[in-house]
Amino acid sequence: MFCLRLSPWLQPGTRLCSVSWQSVHKLASLQKATALPQKKVQSLLYPFSALEVYLDRSVDRTQFQLFHPSLEDMVKAETLFYSSPSHRIDYYISAERMDHAPALKAPEVCFIGRSNVGKSSLIKALFSLTPEIEVRVSKTPGHTKKMNFFRVGKAFTIVDMPGYGHRAPTDFVDMVEPYLHTRKNLVRTFLLVDGSVGLQKADMIALEMCEEMRRPYVLVVTKIDKCGYGALLANLMDLQEVVKRQTTSCFPQPLLVSSLQFWGIYLLRCFIAHVTGSIKLTDTSQS
């Protein structure tokens, strides 16, 4: 069972940073999320907990709980997503080719995925505590045609990569493969998969590309609010079977998110802060 511990200093009414709450998503901050009923909070922080009750007892749950930070760890991670004069978060630059990519020293994570999987929406949710950051979100597949770099102070950089698949830029491979192969400060690639439809042929090609690079990557299951638990679990089990049998560089635990409902956003922020060395976790399993 998941254990939810609410610290006295994280009760409703306690401000972590100076932010205008009218300008951010109502669930952007843990302060707002923890004011909800505990069952709702549990699903927001650890989305798998809402699915676990529907799994057969014979299903091994270990791989879904490898990264299980405490609420306190998530709060530490969240502070990195507030912009301040001493910790500026900003859109830095876009690049159409690797030779246009900026030479940055901070640890870097990138997001790749099929067009319309929700990459830009997810990044927008991650940066929702800094609403002045412009993350373009389009309903048109293949909208992101460049590598977009977002600096999170001196801590790390997040890169939004072009999408692949339907109407994707024809130069996707020319951009992404060199980046994954040569980017020395890249510490983790996040491969997004639409949870409502499961792994597609294009996703498998991207997964194979990540395997060929032999660099650590993580599967992020998006849009988990767009289908019923039955369909989501079926897609999740299929995905886990592929991870188990066909990967060596993929983190065994998929991270489940909904950019609309904010499920899993706090956990993903914490994972990013952890793998970039920005925080030291106090309570989690292997990662």
PDB file of C-alpha atoms in Angstrom:
ATOM      1  CA  MET A   1       0.000   0.000   0.000  1.00  0.00           C
ATOM      2  CA  PHE A   2       1.091   3.537  -0.622  1.00  0.00           C
ATOM      3  CA  CYS A   3       1.761   5.645   2.417  1.00  0.00           C
ATOM      4  CA  LEU A   4       0.734   9.305   2.324  1.00  0.00           C
ATOM      5  CA  ARG A   5       2.295  11.507   4.975  1.00  0.00           C
ATOM      6  CA  LEU A   6       1.179  15.108   5.156  1.00  0.00           C
ATOM      7  CA  SER A   7       3.672  17.315   6.960  1.00  0.00           C
ATOM      8  CA  PRO A   8       2.280  20.020   9.256  1.00  0.00           C
ATOM      9  CA  TRP A   9       4.079  22.677   7.189  1.00  0.00           C
ATOM     10  CA  LEU A  10       2.260  21.538   4.044  1.00  0.00           C
ATOM     11  CA  GLN A  11      -1.285  22.181   5.202  1.00  0.00           C
ATOM     12  CA  PRO A  12      -3.686  24.409   3.231  1.00  0.00           C
ATOM     13  CA  GLY A  13      -2.877  28.045   3.827  1.00  0.00           C
ATOM     14  CA  THR A  14       0.891  27.518   3.940  1.00  0.00           C
ATOM     15  CA  ARG A  15       2.699  29.185   1.047  1.00  0.00           C
ATOM     16  CA  LEU A  16       5.855  27.577  -0.312  1.00  0.00           C
ATOM     17  CA  CYS A  17       6.761  30.496  -2.587  1.00  0.00           C
ATOM     18  CA  SER A  18       5.342  33.814  -3.590  1.00  0.00           C
ATOM     19  CA  VAL A  19       3.046  32.978  -6.499  1.00  0.00           C
ATOM     20  CA  SER A  20      -0.177  34.464  -7.749  1.00  0.00           C
ATOM     21  CA  TRP A  21      -2.545  31.512  -7.463  1.00  0.00           C
ATOM     22  CA  GLN A  22      -5.011  33.137  -9.831  1.00  0.00           C
ATOM     23  CA  SER A  23      -2.507  32.706 -12.669  1.00  0.00           C
ATOM     24  CA  VAL A  24      -1.770  28.986 -12.298  1.00  0.00           C
ATOM     25  CA  HIS A  25      -3.687  25.739 -12.679  1.00  0.00           C
ATOM     26  CA  LYS A  26      -5.760  24.972  -9.595  1.00  0.00           C
ATOM     27  CA  LEU A  27      -3.764  21.783  -8.983  1.00  0.00           C
ATOM     28  CA  ALA A  28      -0.338  23.040 -10.072  1.00  0.00           C
ATOM     29  CA  SER A  29       1.012  23.002  -6.527  1.00  0.00           C
ATOM     30  CA  LEU A  30       1.076  20.280  -3.904  1.00  0.00           C
ATOM     31  CA  GLN A  31      -0.259  22.841  -1.467  1.00  0.00           C
ATOM     32  CA  LYS A  32      -3.522  22.923  -3.415  1.00  0.00           C
ATOM     33  CA  ALA A  33      -3.553  19.191  -4.142  1.00  0.00           C
ATOM     34  CA  THR A  34      -3.203  18.134  -0.506  1.00  0.00           C
ATOM     35  CA  ALA A  35      -6.300  20.149   0.413  1.00  0.00           C
ATOM     36  CA  LEU A  36      -8.402  17.575  -1.446  1.00  0.00           C
ATOM     37  CA  PRO A  37      -9.828  14.362   0.088  1.00  0.00           C
ATOM     38  CA  GLN A  38      -7.078  11.842   0.809  1.00  0.00           C
ATOM     39  CA  LYS A  39      -8.232   9.327  -1.805  1.00  0.00           C
ATOM     40  CA  LYS A  40      -8.070  12.025  -4.476  1.00  0.00           C
ATOM     41  CA  VAL A  41      -4.654  13.132  -3.266  1.00  0.00           C
ATOM     42  CA  GLN A  42      -3.403   9.545  -3.444  1.00  0.00           C
ATOM     43  CA  SER A  43      -4.450   9.277  -7.099  1.00  0.00           C
ATOM     44  CA  LEU A  44      -2.870  12.623  -7.950  1.00  0.00           C
ATOM     45  CA  LEU A  45       0.469  11.780  -6.356  1.00  0.00           C
ATOM     46  CA  TYR A  46       0.622   8.066  -7.207  1.00  0.00           C
ATOM     47  CA  PRO A  47      -1.711   7.386 -10.166  1.00  0.00           C
ATOM     48  CA  PHE A  48      -1.026   3.650 -10.135  1.00  0.00           C
ATOM     49  CA  SER A  49      -2.798   3.399  -6.769  1.00  0.00           C
ATOM     50  CA  ALA A  50      -6.133   4.016  -8.500  1.00  0.00           C
ATOM     51  CA  LEU A  51      -5.477   1.118 -10.887  1.00  0.00           C
ATOM     52  CA  GLU A  52      -3.984  -1.329  -8.423  1.00  0.00           C
ATOM     53  CA  VAL A  53      -7.330  -2.425  -6.995  1.00  0.00           C
ATOM     54  CA  TYR A  54      -8.411  -3.664 -10.442  1.00  0.00           C
ATOM     55  CA  LEU A  55      -5.384  -5.905 -10.931  1.00  0.00           C
ATOM     56  CA  ASP A  56      -5.527  -9.628 -10.330  1.00  0.00           C
ATOM     57  CA  ARG A  57      -3.662 -10.688  -7.201  1.00  0.00           C
ATOM     58  CA  SER A  58      -1.244 -12.707  -9.319  1.00  0.00           C
ATOM     59  CA  VAL A  59       0.079  -9.586 -11.101  1.00  0.00           C
ATOM     60  CA  ASP A  60       3.477  -8.451  -9.823  1.00  0.00           C
ATOM     61  CA  ARG A  61       3.143  -4.851  -8.663  1.00  0.00           C
ATOM     62  CA  THR A  62       6.824  -4.350  -7.877  1.00  0.00           C
ATOM     63  CA  GLN A  63       7.740  -2.796 -11.219  1.00  0.00           C
ATOM     64  CA  PHE A  64       5.070  -0.117 -10.735  1.00  0.00           C
ATOM     65  CA  GLN A  65       6.445   1.015  -7.373  1.00  0.00           C
ATOM     66  CA  LEU A  66      10.207   1.196  -7.865  1.00  0.00           C
ATOM     67  CA  PHE A  67      10.205   4.983  -7.722  1.00  0.00           C
ATOM     68  CA  HIS A  68       8.129   5.925  -4.698  1.00  0.00           C
ATOM     69  CA  PRO A  69       9.305   9.223  -3.200  1.00  0.00           C
ATOM     70  CA  SER A  70       7.748  10.675  -0.096  1.00  0.00           C
ATOM     71  CA  LEU A  71       5.557  13.748  -0.122  1.00  0.00           C
ATOM     72  CA  GLU A  72       8.446  15.694   1.382  1.00  0.00           C
ATOM     73  CA  ASP A  73      10.659  14.689  -1.550  1.00  0.00           C
ATOM     74  CA  MET A  74       7.993  15.869  -3.992  1.00  0.00           C
ATOM     75  CA  VAL A  75       7.854  19.212  -2.218  1.00  0.00           C
ATOM     76  CA  LYS A  76      11.627  19.611  -2.544  1.00  0.00           C
ATOM     77  CA  ALA A  77      11.347  18.866  -6.250  1.00  0.00           C
ATOM     78  CA  GLU A  78       8.451  21.271  -6.676  1.00  0.00           C
ATOM     79  CA  THR A  79      10.480  24.217  -5.407  1.00  0.00           C
ATOM     80  CA  LEU A  80      12.717  23.840  -8.478  1.00  0.00           C
ATOM     81  CA  PHE A  81       9.739  24.584 -10.729  1.00  0.00           C
ATOM     82  CA  TYR A  82       9.129  28.028  -9.205  1.00  0.00           C
ATOM     83  CA  SER A  83      10.955  30.817 -11.006  1.00  0.00           C
ATOM     84  CA  SER A  84      12.728  33.483  -8.974  1.00  0.00           C
ATOM     85  CA  PRO A  85      15.436  36.108  -9.544  1.00  0.00           C
ATOM     86  CA  SER A  86      18.068  33.634  -8.331  1.00  0.00           C
ATOM     87  CA  HIS A  87      16.514  30.620 -10.083  1.00  0.00           C
ATOM     88  CA  ARG A  88      15.181  31.732 -13.426  1.00  0.00           C
ATOM     89  CA  ILE A  89      13.062  29.378 -15.489  1.00  0.00           C
ATOM     90  CA  ASP A  90      12.762  30.347 -19.122  1.00  0.00           C
ATOM     91  CA  TYR A  91      12.374  29.253 -22.703  1.00  0.00           C
ATOM     92  CA  TYR A  92      15.928  29.543 -23.976  1.00  0.00           C
ATOM     93  CA  ILE A  93      16.168  28.714 -27.674  1.00  0.00           C
ATOM     94  CA  SER A  94      14.907  26.496 -30.499  1.00  0.00           C
ATOM     95  CA  ALA A  95      17.105  24.511 -32.853  1.00  0.00           C
ATOM     96  CA  GLU A  96      16.319  22.937 -36.204  1.00  0.00           C
ATOM     97  CA  ARG A  97      19.536  20.908 -36.354  1.00  0.00           C
ATOM     98  CA  MET A  98      22.052  19.569 -33.859  1.00  0.00           C
ATOM     99  CA  ASP A  99      24.644  22.099 -34.946  1.00  0.00           C
ATOM    100  CA  HIS A 100      22.161  24.784 -33.826  1.00  0.00           C
ATOM    101  CA  ALA A 101      21.709  23.250 -30.373  1.00  0.00           C
ATOM    102  CA  PRO A 102      23.133  25.365 -27.531  1.00  0.00           C
ATOM    103  CA  ALA A 103      26.175  24.125 -25.642  1.00  0.00           C
ATOM    104  CA  LEU A 104      24.763  23.858 -22.135  1.00  0.00           C
ATOM    105  CA  LYS A 105      26.520  22.287 -19.159  1.00  0.00           C
ATOM    106  CA  ALA A 106      23.541  21.593 -16.897  1.00  0.00           C
ATOM    107  CA  PRO A 107      22.068  18.067 -16.857  1.00  0.00           C
ATOM    108  CA  GLU A 108      19.433  17.657 -19.558  1.00  0.00           C
ATOM    109  CA  VAL A 109      16.302  15.578 -20.053  1.00  0.00           C
ATOM    110  CA  CYS A 110      14.340  15.335 -23.281  1.00  0.00           C
ATOM    111  CA  PHE A 111      10.809  14.335 -24.231  1.00  0.00           C
ATOM    112  CA  ILE A 112      10.100  12.411 -27.415  1.00  0.00           C
ATOM    113  CA  GLY A 113       6.892  10.817 -28.644  1.00  0.00           C
ATOM    114  CA  ARG A 114       4.370  10.357 -31.385  1.00  0.00           C
ATOM    115  CA  SER A 115       2.736  13.509 -32.719  1.00  0.00           C
ATOM    116  CA  ASN A 116      -0.303  14.446 -30.633  1.00  0.00           C
ATOM    117  CA  VAL A 117       0.780  12.221 -27.710  1.00  0.00           C
ATOM    118  CA  GLY A 118       0.732  15.286 -25.473  1.00  0.00           C
ATOM    119  CA  LYS A 119       4.400  16.271 -25.153  1.00  0.00           C
ATOM    120  CA  SER A 120       3.873  20.017 -25.164  1.00  0.00           C
ATOM    121  CA  SER A 121       0.846  19.730 -22.880  1.00  0.00           C
ATOM    122  CA  LEU A 122       2.896  17.693 -20.412  1.00  0.00           C
ATOM    123  CA  ILE A 123       5.744  20.198 -20.403  1.00  0.00           C
ATOM    124  CA  LYS A 124       3.206  22.975 -19.932  1.00  0.00           C
ATOM    125  CA  ALA A 125       1.859  21.120 -16.882  1.00  0.00           C
ATOM    126  CA  LEU A 126       5.361  20.664 -15.469  1.00  0.00           C
ATOM    127  CA  PHE A 127       5.953  24.408 -15.796  1.00  0.00           C
ATOM    128  CA  SER A 128       2.485  25.406 -14.589  1.00  0.00           C
ATOM    129  CA  LEU A 129       3.953  27.059 -11.475  1.00  0.00           C
ATOM    130  CA  THR A 130       5.708  29.490 -13.798  1.00  0.00           C
ATOM    131  CA  PRO A 131       2.814  30.484 -16.080  1.00  0.00           C
ATOM    132  CA  GLU A 132       4.815  33.149 -17.888  1.00  0.00           C
ATOM    133  CA  ILE A 133       6.745  30.363 -19.657  1.00  0.00           C
ATOM    134  CA  GLU A 134       5.263  29.973 -23.125  1.00  0.00           C
ATOM    135  CA  VAL A 135       4.906  26.354 -24.132  1.00  0.00           C
ATOM    136  CA  ARG A 136       3.021  26.191 -27.386  1.00  0.00           C
ATOM    137  CA  VAL A 137       0.287  23.560 -27.436  1.00  0.00           C
ATOM    138  CA  SER A 138      -1.501  22.747 -30.685  1.00  0.00           C
ATOM    139  CA  LYS A 139      -4.302  20.361 -31.620  1.00  0.00           C
ATOM    140  CA  THR A 140      -2.546  19.866 -34.940  1.00  0.00           C
ATOM    141  CA  PRO A 141      -0.277  16.769 -34.961  1.00  0.00           C
ATOM    142  CA  GLY A 142       3.346  17.482 -35.792  1.00  0.00           C
ATOM    143  CA  HIS A 143       3.207  21.091 -34.601  1.00  0.00           C
ATOM    144  CA  THR A 144       6.564  20.933 -32.817  1.00  0.00           C
ATOM    145  CA  LYS A 145       9.090  21.080 -35.655  1.00  0.00           C
ATOM    146  CA  LYS A 146      12.133  22.145 -33.647  1.00  0.00           C
ATOM    147  CA  MET A 147      14.023  21.177 -30.526  1.00  0.00           C
ATOM    148  CA  ASN A 148      12.850  23.614 -27.859  1.00  0.00           C
ATOM    149  CA  PHE A 149      15.133  24.182 -24.862  1.00  0.00           C
ATOM    150  CA  PHE A 150      13.782  25.276 -21.460  1.00  0.00           C
ATOM    151  CA  ARG A 151      16.276  26.144 -18.735  1.00  0.00           C
ATOM    152  CA  VAL A 152      15.353  25.495 -15.107  1.00  0.00           C
ATOM    153  CA  GLY A 153      17.806  27.818 -13.413  1.00  0.00           C
ATOM    154  CA  LYS A 154      21.249  26.238 -13.270  1.00  0.00           C
ATOM    155  CA  ALA A 155      19.733  22.926 -12.186  1.00  0.00           C
ATOM    156  CA  PHE A 156      18.743  21.296 -15.471  1.00  0.00           C
ATOM    157  CA  THR A 157      17.314  21.772 -18.968  1.00  0.00           C
ATOM    158  CA  ILE A 158      14.146  20.244 -20.436  1.00  0.00           C
ATOM    159  CA  VAL A 159      14.041  19.706 -24.201  1.00  0.00           C
ATOM    160  CA  ASP A 160      10.813  19.302 -26.166  1.00  0.00           C
ATOM    161  CA  MET A 161      11.651  17.276 -29.284  1.00  0.00           C
ATOM    162  CA  PRO A 162       9.741  17.097 -32.593  1.00  0.00           C
ATOM    163  CA  GLY A 163       7.032  14.457 -32.763  1.00  0.00           C
ATOM    164  CA  TYR A 164       7.090  11.395 -34.979  1.00  0.00           C
ATOM    165  CA  GLY A 165       4.330   9.557 -36.841  1.00  0.00           C
ATOM    166  CA  HIS A 166       1.292  11.189 -38.438  1.00  0.00           C
ATOM    167  CA  ARG A 167       2.234  14.447 -40.206  1.00  0.00           C
ATOM    168  CA  ALA A 168       5.518  14.584 -38.306  1.00  0.00           C
ATOM    169  CA  PRO A 169       8.435  16.607 -39.613  1.00  0.00           C
ATOM    170  CA  THR A 170      10.321  14.626 -42.223  1.00  0.00           C
ATOM    171  CA  ASP A 171      13.613  15.513 -40.555  1.00  0.00           C
ATOM    172  CA  PHE A 172      12.652  14.013 -37.165  1.00  0.00           C
ATOM    173  CA  VAL A 173      15.254  11.269 -37.413  1.00  0.00           C
ATOM    174  CA  ASP A 174      17.900  13.714 -38.594  1.00  0.00           C
ATOM    175  CA  MET A 175      17.306  15.811 -35.491  1.00  0.00           C
ATOM    176  CA  VAL A 176      16.598  13.287 -32.772  1.00  0.00           C
ATOM    177  CA  GLU A 177      19.075  10.502 -33.485  1.00  0.00           C
ATOM    178  CA  PRO A 178      22.141  12.803 -33.516  1.00  0.00           C
ATOM    179  CA  TYR A 179      20.880  14.478 -30.358  1.00  0.00           C
ATOM    180  CA  LEU A 180      20.425  11.204 -28.470  1.00  0.00           C
ATOM    181  CA  HIS A 181      23.742   9.909 -29.735  1.00  0.00           C
ATOM    182  CA  THR A 182      25.959  12.916 -29.100  1.00  0.00           C
ATOM    183  CA  ARG A 183      24.401  14.992 -26.304  1.00  0.00           C
ATOM    184  CA  LYS A 184      26.886  14.491 -23.458  1.00  0.00           C
ATOM    185  CA  ASN A 185      24.820  16.163 -20.738  1.00  0.00           C
ATOM    186  CA  LEU A 186      21.654  14.161 -21.527  1.00  0.00           C
ATOM    187  CA  VAL A 187      20.826  12.140 -18.410  1.00  0.00           C
ATOM    188  CA  ARG A 188      17.404  10.767 -19.320  1.00  0.00           C
ATOM    189  CA  THR A 189      15.092  10.463 -22.307  1.00  0.00           C
ATOM    190  CA  PHE A 190      11.348  10.317 -21.677  1.00  0.00           C
ATOM    191  CA  LEU A 191       9.481   8.378 -24.353  1.00  0.00           C
ATOM    192  CA  LEU A 192       5.784   9.251 -24.274  1.00  0.00           C
ATOM    193  CA  VAL A 193       3.102   6.688 -25.117  1.00  0.00           C
ATOM    194  CA  ASP A 194      -0.628   7.432 -25.337  1.00  0.00           C
ATOM    195  CA  GLY A 195      -2.234   5.334 -22.606  1.00  0.00           C
ATOM    196  CA  SER A 196      -5.632   5.435 -24.293  1.00  0.00           C
ATOM    197  CA  VAL A 197      -4.393   3.624 -27.414  1.00  0.00           C
ATOM    198  CA  GLY A 198      -1.281   1.796 -26.202  1.00  0.00           C
ATOM    199  CA  LEU A 199       1.957   1.131 -28.066  1.00  0.00           C
ATOM    200  CA  GLN A 200       1.774   1.908 -31.767  1.00  0.00           C
ATOM    201  CA  LYS A 201       4.120   0.832 -34.561  1.00  0.00           C
ATOM    202  CA  ALA A 202       5.815   4.232 -34.543  1.00  0.00           C
ATOM    203  CA  ASP A 203       6.342   3.933 -30.773  1.00  0.00           C
ATOM    204  CA  MET A 204       8.081   0.599 -31.226  1.00  0.00           C
ATOM    205  CA  ILE A 205      10.439   2.155 -33.771  1.00  0.00           C
ATOM    206  CA  ALA A 206      11.249   4.940 -31.303  1.00  0.00           C
ATOM    207  CA  LEU A 207      11.739   2.399 -28.530  1.00  0.00           C
ATOM    208  CA  GLU A 208      14.142   0.408 -30.710  1.00  0.00           C
ATOM    209  CA  MET A 209      16.010   3.631 -31.473  1.00  0.00           C
ATOM    210  CA  CYS A 210      16.402   4.313 -27.742  1.00  0.00           C
ATOM    211  CA  GLU A 211      17.646   0.766 -27.221  1.00  0.00           C
ATOM    212  CA  GLU A 212      20.223   1.148 -29.976  1.00  0.00           C
ATOM    213  CA  MET A 213      21.551   4.285 -28.289  1.00  0.00           C
ATOM    214  CA  ARG A 214      22.061   2.331 -25.029  1.00  0.00           C
ATOM    215  CA  ARG A 215      21.243   5.398 -22.968  1.00  0.00           C
ATOM    216  CA  PRO A 216      18.757   5.291 -20.074  1.00  0.00           C
ATOM    217  CA  TYR A 217      15.179   6.195 -20.903  1.00  0.00           C
ATOM    218  CA  VAL A 218      11.756   6.097 -19.250  1.00  0.00           C
ATOM    219  CA  LEU A 219       8.301   5.412 -20.633  1.00  0.00           C
ATOM    220  CA  VAL A 220       5.702   8.030 -19.736  1.00  0.00           C
ATOM    221  CA  VAL A 221       2.108   6.931 -20.256  1.00  0.00           C
ATOM    222  CA  THR A 222       0.032   9.998 -21.124  1.00  0.00           C
ATOM    223  CA  LYS A 223      -3.701  10.721 -21.338  1.00  0.00           C
ATOM    224  CA  ILE A 224      -4.600   8.173 -18.670  1.00  0.00           C
ATOM    225  CA  ASP A 225      -7.842  10.079 -18.113  1.00  0.00           C
ATOM    226  CA  LYS A 226      -8.998   9.495 -21.706  1.00  0.00           C
ATOM    227  CA  CYS A 227     -10.123   5.874 -21.342  1.00  0.00           C
ATOM    228  CA  GLY A 228     -11.599   3.459 -18.810  1.00  0.00           C
ATOM    229  CA  TYR A 229      -9.498   1.547 -16.308  1.00  0.00           C
ATOM    230  CA  GLY A 230      -9.990  -1.712 -18.226  1.00  0.00           C
ATOM    231  CA  ALA A 231      -8.551  -0.398 -21.483  1.00  0.00           C
ATOM    232  CA  LEU A 232      -5.775   1.484 -19.688  1.00  0.00           C
ATOM    233  CA  LEU A 233      -4.709  -1.591 -17.718  1.00  0.00           C
ATOM    234  CA  ALA A 234      -4.746  -3.762 -20.840  1.00  0.00           C
ATOM    235  CA  ASN A 235      -2.506  -1.265 -22.652  1.00  0.00           C
ATOM    236  CA  LEU A 236      -0.289  -0.972 -19.586  1.00  0.00           C
ATOM    237  CA  MET A 237       0.167  -4.730 -19.269  1.00  0.00           C
ATOM    238  CA  ASP A 238       1.052  -4.997 -22.969  1.00  0.00           C
ATOM    239  CA  LEU A 239       3.583  -2.204 -22.545  1.00  0.00           C
ATOM    240  CA  GLN A 240       5.136  -3.860 -19.489  1.00  0.00           C
ATOM    241  CA  GLU A 241       5.522  -7.114 -21.392  1.00  0.00           C
ATOM    242  CA  VAL A 242       7.440  -5.289 -24.123  1.00  0.00           C
ATOM    243  CA  VAL A 243       9.654  -3.573 -21.535  1.00  0.00           C
ATOM    244  CA  LYS A 244      10.377  -6.884 -19.824  1.00  0.00           C
ATOM    245  CA  ARG A 245      11.191  -8.871 -22.960  1.00  0.00           C
ATOM    246  CA  GLN A 246      12.593  -6.334 -25.411  1.00  0.00           C
ATOM    247  CA  THR A 247      14.465  -3.638 -23.470  1.00  0.00           C
ATOM    248  CA  THR A 248      17.680  -3.330 -21.492  1.00  0.00           C
ATOM    249  CA  SER A 249      18.003   0.459 -21.080  1.00  0.00           C
ATOM    250  CA  CYS A 250      14.404   1.277 -20.137  1.00  0.00           C
ATOM    251  CA  PHE A 251      13.505   2.021 -16.510  1.00  0.00           C
ATOM    252  CA  PRO A 252      11.134  -0.817 -15.500  1.00  0.00           C
ATOM    253  CA  GLN A 253       8.469   1.490 -14.085  1.00  0.00           C
ATOM    254  CA  PRO A 254       6.278   3.498 -16.473  1.00  0.00           C
ATOM    255  CA  LEU A 255       5.251   6.909 -15.171  1.00  0.00           C
ATOM    256  CA  LEU A 256       1.515   7.520 -15.549  1.00  0.00           C
ATOM    257  CA  VAL A 257       0.341  11.076 -16.185  1.00  0.00           C
ATOM    258  CA  SER A 258      -2.636  13.185 -17.138  1.00  0.00           C
ATOM    259  CA  SER A 259      -1.770  16.768 -18.053  1.00  0.00           C
ATOM    260  CA  LEU A 260      -5.438  17.724 -17.766  1.00  0.00           C
ATOM    261  CA  GLN A 261      -6.189  16.167 -14.368  1.00  0.00           C
ATOM    262  CA  PHE A 262      -2.604  16.593 -13.082  1.00  0.00           C
ATOM    263  CA  TRP A 263      -2.290  12.929 -12.129  1.00  0.00           C
ATOM    264  CA  GLY A 264       1.369  12.000 -11.828  1.00  0.00           C
ATOM    265  CA  ILE A 265       2.751  15.481 -12.555  1.00  0.00           C
ATOM    266  CA  TYR A 266       4.232  15.823  -9.051  1.00  0.00           C
ATOM    267  CA  LEU A 267       5.846  12.387  -9.298  1.00  0.00           C
ATOM    268  CA  LEU A 268       7.353  13.214 -12.695  1.00  0.00           C
ATOM    269  CA  ARG A 269       8.732  16.519 -11.393  1.00  0.00           C
ATOM    270  CA  CYS A 270      10.372  14.587  -8.566  1.00  0.00           C
ATOM    271  CA  PHE A 271      11.802  11.980 -10.946  1.00  0.00           C
ATOM    272  CA  ILE A 272      13.327  14.709 -13.135  1.00  0.00           C
ATOM    273  CA  ALA A 273      14.800  16.478 -10.111  1.00  0.00           C
ATOM    274  CA  HIS A 274      16.216  13.160  -8.910  1.00  0.00           C
ATOM    275  CA  VAL A 275      17.856  11.945 -12.135  1.00  0.00           C
ATOM    276  CA  THR A 276      19.403  15.364 -12.773  1.00  0.00           C
ATOM    277  CA  GLY A 277      20.955  15.308  -9.304  1.00  0.00           C
ATOM    278  CA  SER A 278      19.009  18.378  -8.238  1.00  0.00           C
ATOM    279  CA  ILE A 279      17.632  16.828  -5.043  1.00  0.00           C
ATOM    280  CA  LYS A 280      18.590  13.971  -2.759  1.00  0.00           C
ATOM    281  CA  LEU A 281      15.717  11.640  -2.024  1.00  0.00           C
ATOM    282  CA  THR A 282      15.015  10.622   1.543  1.00  0.00           C
ATOM    283  CA  ASP A 283      12.532   7.817   0.976  1.00  0.00           C
ATOM    284  CA  THR A 284      12.284   5.788  -2.207  1.00  0.00           C
ATOM    285  CA  SER A 285      13.140   2.452  -3.751  1.00  0.00           C
ATOM    286  CA  GLN A 286      15.781   1.818  -6.396  1.00  0.00           C
ATOM    287  CA  SER A 287      15.779   4.166  -9.379  1.00  0.00           C
TER     288      SER A 287
END
